[in-house]
Short mmCIF file of C-alpha atoms in Angstrom, two decimals:
data_model
loop_
_atom_site.label_atom_id
_atom_site.label_comp_id
_atom_site.label_asym_id
_atom_site.label_seq_id
_atom_site.Cartn_x
_atom_site.Cartn_y
_atom_site.Cartn_z
CA UNK H 1 -22.17 14.97 19.80
CA UNK H 2 -19.86 14.99 16.77
CA UNK H 3 -21.58 16.15 13.61
CA UNK H 4 -20.96 13.91 10.63
CA UNK H 5 -21.34 14.74 6.97
CA UNK H 6 -24.00 12.99 4.97
CA UNK H 7 -22.54 10.36 2.65
CA UNK H 8 -23.37 10.20 -1.02
CA UNK H 9 -25.86 7.48 -2.02
CA UNK H 10 -23.17 5.50 -3.80
CA UNK H 11 -20.75 5.54 -0.86
CA UNK H 12 -19.52 2.02 -0.08
CA UNK H 13 -19.63 0.41 3.34
CA UNK H 14 -16.79 1.28 5.77
CA UNK H 15 -15.30 -2.21 5.33
CA UNK H 16 -15.32 -1.99 1.55
CA UNK H 17 -13.95 1.54 1.61
CA UNK H 18 -11.09 0.41 3.83
CA UNK H 19 -10.33 -2.38 1.37
CA UNK H 20 -9.07 0.27 -1.03
CA UNK H 21 -6.26 1.08 1.38
CA UNK H 22 -5.30 -2.52 2.08
CA UNK H 23 -3.02 -3.04 -0.87
CA UNK H 24 0.04 -1.73 0.91
CA UNK H 25 -0.62 -2.45 4.60
CA UNK H 26 -2.57 -5.64 3.85
CA UNK H 27 -5.51 -5.85 6.20
CA UNK H 28 -3.93 -4.39 9.32
CA UNK H 29 -6.68 -1.78 9.67
CA UNK H 30 -9.82 -3.64 8.66
CA UNK H 31 -11.45 -7.07 8.94
CA UNK H 32 -10.20 -9.52 6.30
CA UNK H 33 -12.15 -9.48 3.04
CA UNK H 34 -12.42 -12.88 1.42
CA UNK H 35 -12.54 -13.73 -2.28
CA UNK H 36 -11.29 -10.43 -3.66
CA UNK H 37 -10.12 -10.87 -7.24
CA UNK H 38 -7.92 -8.35 -9.00
CA UNK H 39 -7.22 -7.51 -12.63
CA UNK H 40 -4.12 -6.05 -14.26
CA UNK H 41 -4.47 -2.55 -15.60
CA UNK H 42 -1.28 -0.51 -15.45
CA UNK H 43 0.14 0.90 -18.71
CA UNK H 44 3.88 0.89 -19.38
CA UNK H 45 5.74 3.37 -17.22
CA UNK H 46 7.62 6.20 -18.88
CA UNK H 47 10.44 8.46 -17.75
CA UNK H 48 12.04 5.93 -15.39
CA UNK H 49 15.82 5.95 -15.15
CA UNK H 50 17.28 2.64 -16.33
CA UNK H 51 19.28 0.64 -13.80
CA UNK H 52 21.27 -2.51 -14.29
CA UNK H 53 18.98 -5.48 -14.88
CA UNK H 54 19.27 -8.59 -12.73
CA UNK H 55 17.22 -11.11 -10.87
CA UNK H 56 14.24 -9.84 -8.93
CA UNK H 57 16.04 -10.51 -5.64
CA UNK H 58 19.07 -8.54 -6.78
CA UNK H 59 16.86 -5.65 -7.89
CA UNK H 60 14.98 -5.66 -4.57
CA UNK H 61 18.19 -5.55 -2.56
CA UNK H 62 19.54 -2.77 -4.76
CA UNK H 63 16.31 -0.81 -4.39
CA UNK H 64 16.26 -1.13 -0.59
CA UNK H 65 19.93 -0.16 -0.36
CA UNK H 66 19.85 2.84 -2.70
CA UNK H 67 16.30 4.22 -2.49
CA UNK H 68 16.24 5.91 0.90
CA UNK H 69 13.21 7.90 -0.22
CA UNK H 70 10.82 7.85 -3.16
CA UNK H 71 7.47 9.09 -4.41
CA UNK H 72 5.15 8.19 -7.24
CA UNK H 73 1.65 7.17 -8.24
CA UNK H 74 -0.22 3.90 -7.79
CA UNK H 75 -3.20 2.26 -9.46
CA UNK H 76 -5.25 -0.58 -8.02
CA UNK H 77 -8.13 -2.56 -9.52
CA UNK H 78 -10.23 -4.78 -7.28
CA UNK H 79 -12.94 -7.19 -8.37
CA UNK H 80 -15.51 -6.80 -5.58
CA UNK H 81 -17.74 -9.71 -6.58
CA UNK H 82 -18.10 -12.11 -9.46
CA UNK H 83 -20.04 -10.60 -12.34
CA UNK H 84 -19.64 -7.03 -11.11
CA UNK H 85 -17.39 -4.40 -12.70
CA UNK H 86 -14.02 -3.96 -11.00
CA UNK H 87 -13.39 -1.18 -8.50
CA UNK H 88 -10.57 1.16 -9.54
CA UNK H 89 -8.65 3.24 -7.05
CA UNK H 90 -5.66 5.46 -7.58
CA UNK H 91 -3.52 7.95 -5.75
CA UNK H 92 -0.01 9.01 -4.78
CA UNK H 93 2.57 7.79 -2.29
CA UNK H 94 5.92 8.71 -0.81
CA UNK H 95 8.28 7.15 1.72
CA UNK H 96 11.45 7.82 3.66
CA UNK H 97 13.26 4.96 5.32
CA UNK H 98 12.91 3.61 7.84
CA UNK H 99 9.20 3.39 8.55
CA UNK H 100 7.89 6.72 7.29
CA UNK H 101 5.43 6.74 4.43
CA UNK H 102 2.36 8.45 3.03
CA UNK H 103 -0.24 6.53 1.01
CA UNK H 104 -3.02 8.78 -0.30
CA UNK H 105 -6.04 7.42 -2.15
CA UNK H 106 -7.72 10.14 -4.21
CA UNK H 107 -10.17 8.19 -6.38
CA UNK H 108 -12.92 7.09 -5.78
CA UNK H 109 -12.76 8.02 -2.06
CA UNK H 110 -10.34 10.21 -0.16
CA UNK H 111 -8.39 8.06 2.29
CA UNK H 112 -4.98 8.62 3.81
CA UNK H 113 -2.37 6.42 5.49
CA UNK H 114 0.50 8.26 7.19
CA UNK H 115 3.31 6.62 9.15
CA UNK H 116 5.60 8.98 11.06
CA UNK H 117 8.07 6.31 12.18
CA UNK H 118 6.22 5.59 15.43
CA UNK H 119 2.49 5.75 14.67
CA UNK H 120 0.34 4.81 11.70
CA UNK H 121 -2.71 6.99 11.00
CA UNK H 122 -5.59 5.90 8.76
CA UNK H 123 -7.95 8.78 7.90
CA UNK H 124 -11.22 8.41 6.02
CA UNK H 125 -12.36 11.92 5.12
CA UNK H 126 -15.99 11.07 4.33
CA UNK H 127 -16.47 9.00 7.48
CA UNK H 128 -14.57 11.62 9.53
CA UNK H 129 -12.71 8.80 11.27
CA UNK H 130 -9.05 8.38 12.24
CA UNK H 131 -7.53 5.05 13.35
CA UNK H 132 -4.14 5.16 15.11
CA UNK H 133 -1.84 2.19 15.64
CA UNK H 134 1.80 1.59 16.43
CA UNK H 135 3.85 1.38 13.24
CA UNK H 136 5.60 -1.80 14.36
CA UNK H 137 2.36 -3.56 15.24
CA UNK H 138 0.53 -2.38 12.12
CA UNK H 139 3.15 -2.98 9.44
CA UNK H 140 4.68 -6.18 10.79
CA UNK H 141 5.10 -8.56 7.85
CA UNK H 142 3.03 -6.48 5.44
CA UNK H 143 4.06 -5.29 1.95
CA UNK H 144 4.94 -1.93 3.47
CA UNK H 145 7.66 -3.63 5.52
CA UNK H 146 9.37 -4.70 2.30
CA UNK H 147 9.11 -1.51 0.27
CA UNK H 148 9.33 1.10 3.03
CA UNK H 149 11.13 -0.66 5.87
CA UNK H 150 14.77 -1.21 6.74
CA UNK H 151 17.28 -3.55 5.14
CA UNK H 152 16.60 -6.44 7.55
CA UNK H 153 13.48 -7.59 5.62
CA UNK H 154 14.87 -11.12 5.21
CA UNK H 155 14.49 -11.62 8.96
CA UNK H 156 10.71 -11.34 8.49
CA UNK H 157 10.31 -12.88 5.03
CA UNK H 158 11.51 -15.90 3.11
CA UNK H 159 12.36 -14.61 -0.37
CA UNK H 160 12.47 -16.65 -3.58
CA UNK H 161 12.63 -16.06 -7.32
CA UNK H 162 9.45 -16.55 -9.36
CA UNK H 163 10.79 -15.77 -12.82
CA UNK H 164 9.72 -13.52 -15.69
CA UNK H 165 6.07 -12.68 -16.26
CA UNK H 166 4.41 -9.73 -18.02
CA UNK H 167 7.87 -8.39 -18.96
CA UNK H 168 8.82 -8.15 -15.26
CA UNK H 169 11.15 -10.14 -13.03
CA UNK H 170 9.11 -11.43 -10.07
CA UNK H 171 9.98 -12.55 -6.56
CA UNK H 172 7.84 -14.05 -3.82
CA UNK H 173 8.00 -13.04 -0.16
CA UNK H 174 6.47 -15.40 2.41
CA UNK H 175 6.18 -14.15 6.01
CA UNK H 176 8.11 -16.28 8.48
CA UNK H 177 5.52 -15.58 11.19
CA UNK H 178 2.46 -17.81 10.92
CA UNK H 179 0.09 -15.15 12.25
CA UNK H 180 1.18 -12.39 9.87
CA UNK H 181 -2.21 -12.22 8.13
CA UNK H 182 -0.46 -12.28 4.75
CA UNK H 183 0.11 -15.55 2.94
CA UNK H 184 2.23 -14.43 0.00
CA UNK H 185 3.52 -11.23 -1.57
CA UNK H 186 4.82 -11.05 -5.13
CA UNK H 187 6.73 -8.04 -6.46
CA UNK H 188 7.58 -7.45 -10.11
CA UNK H 189 10.74 -5.48 -10.96
CA UNK H 190 12.11 -3.84 -14.08
CA UNK H 191 15.12 -1.54 -14.43
CA UNK H 192 15.87 -1.87 -10.71
CA UNK H 193 12.48 -0.55 -9.58
CA UNK H 194 9.24 -2.16 -8.33
CA UNK H 195 6.51 -1.89 -10.97
CA UNK H 196 3.79 -4.20 -9.64
CA UNK H 197 2.76 -6.02 -6.48
CA UNK H 198 0.32 -8.83 -5.72
CA UNK H 199 -0.71 -9.59 -2.16
CA UNK H 200 -2.64 -12.67 -1.03
CA UNK H 201 -3.91 -12.70 2.53
CA UNK H 202 -4.58 -15.69 4.76
CA UNK H 203 -8.26 -15.74 3.76
CA UNK H 204 -7.65 -15.91 0.00
CA UNK H 205 -8.15 -12.21 -0.66
CA UNK H 206 -5.93 -10.73 -3.37
CA UNK H 207 -4.86 -7.16 -4.10
CA UNK H 208 -2.76 -6.00 -7.04
CA UNK H 209 -1.09 -2.63 -7.44
CA UNK H 210 0.97 -0.97 -10.15
CA UNK H 211 3.45 1.83 -9.51
CA UNK H 212 3.96 4.71 -11.93
CA UNK H 213 6.24 7.73 -12.31
CA UNK H 214 8.54 6.58 -9.51
CA UNK H 215 11.03 9.25 -8.42
CA UNK H 216 13.99 8.00 -6.40
CA UNK H 217 15.51 9.99 -3.51
CA UNK H 218 13.57 13.24 -3.92
CA UNK H 219 13.68 15.94 -1.26
CA UNK H 220 10.55 15.39 0.85
CA UNK H 221 9.25 18.00 3.25
CA UNK H 222 9.09 16.83 6.90
CA UNK H 223 5.35 17.57 7.03
CA UNK H 224 4.78 14.90 4.40
CA UNK H 225 4.87 12.34 7.20
CA UNK H 226 3.02 14.30 9.85
CA UNK H 227 -0.67 13.98 10.59
CA UNK H 228 -2.93 15.71 13.10
CA UNK H 229 -6.52 14.43 13.35
CA UNK H 230 -8.85 17.19 12.15
CA UNK H 231 -11.24 18.78 14.66
CA UNK H 232 -14.44 16.80 15.10
CA UNK H 233 -13.08 13.52 13.71
CA UNK H 234 -13.71 10.28 15.58
CA UNK H 235 -10.33 8.97 16.81
CA UNK H 236 -9.87 5.23 17.42
CA UNK H 237 -6.66 4.08 19.10
CA UNK H 238 -5.73 0.42 18.72
#
């Protein structure tokens, strides 16, 4: 029998804990969570190289074409229920096209998403549980397909301009597949880089993320996108 660590009294349910990781892969690893509201919290980003301004679509295409790799920080704020204080999560991420990325939540729980180009691993340290899926099946028409995928994103999404809001140029991405699980994705750009993202799923759930300290085309070690389930962890293959 696998020994499991005792969870702290304030530890959230497995479904709620997984919701913290859904911002980027958008409900591919957990049951849909309805009626999730999100608030804006990110401060202005500093130290970002200035690129030529343009429409959001132009900035997205430039970013996909020129940013073959990147790393940075993210912040997410989720309103779990009406009248309750919002849940803040934050962490770091990195990616290397096509299809390799690392999404690491550090606060308030330690959770890790790693895609090695073929498989997607979701590791919850406290629950000692690893879920493994095919990258293609898991990412599909998710936000990760836009930011971390290849240049053929317009085959999976219908893209349109939204306009300026909160000092950002926004676009909307609507999955062409009806069973994508995601209803609408909005991405806000400034200076040629994504600064914010809003994701609405098919059940009305919403997640909002803000990206900070984005570094374009850094040298990333190969082990960044490797993951081996730790000894004793429960492994679920889907």
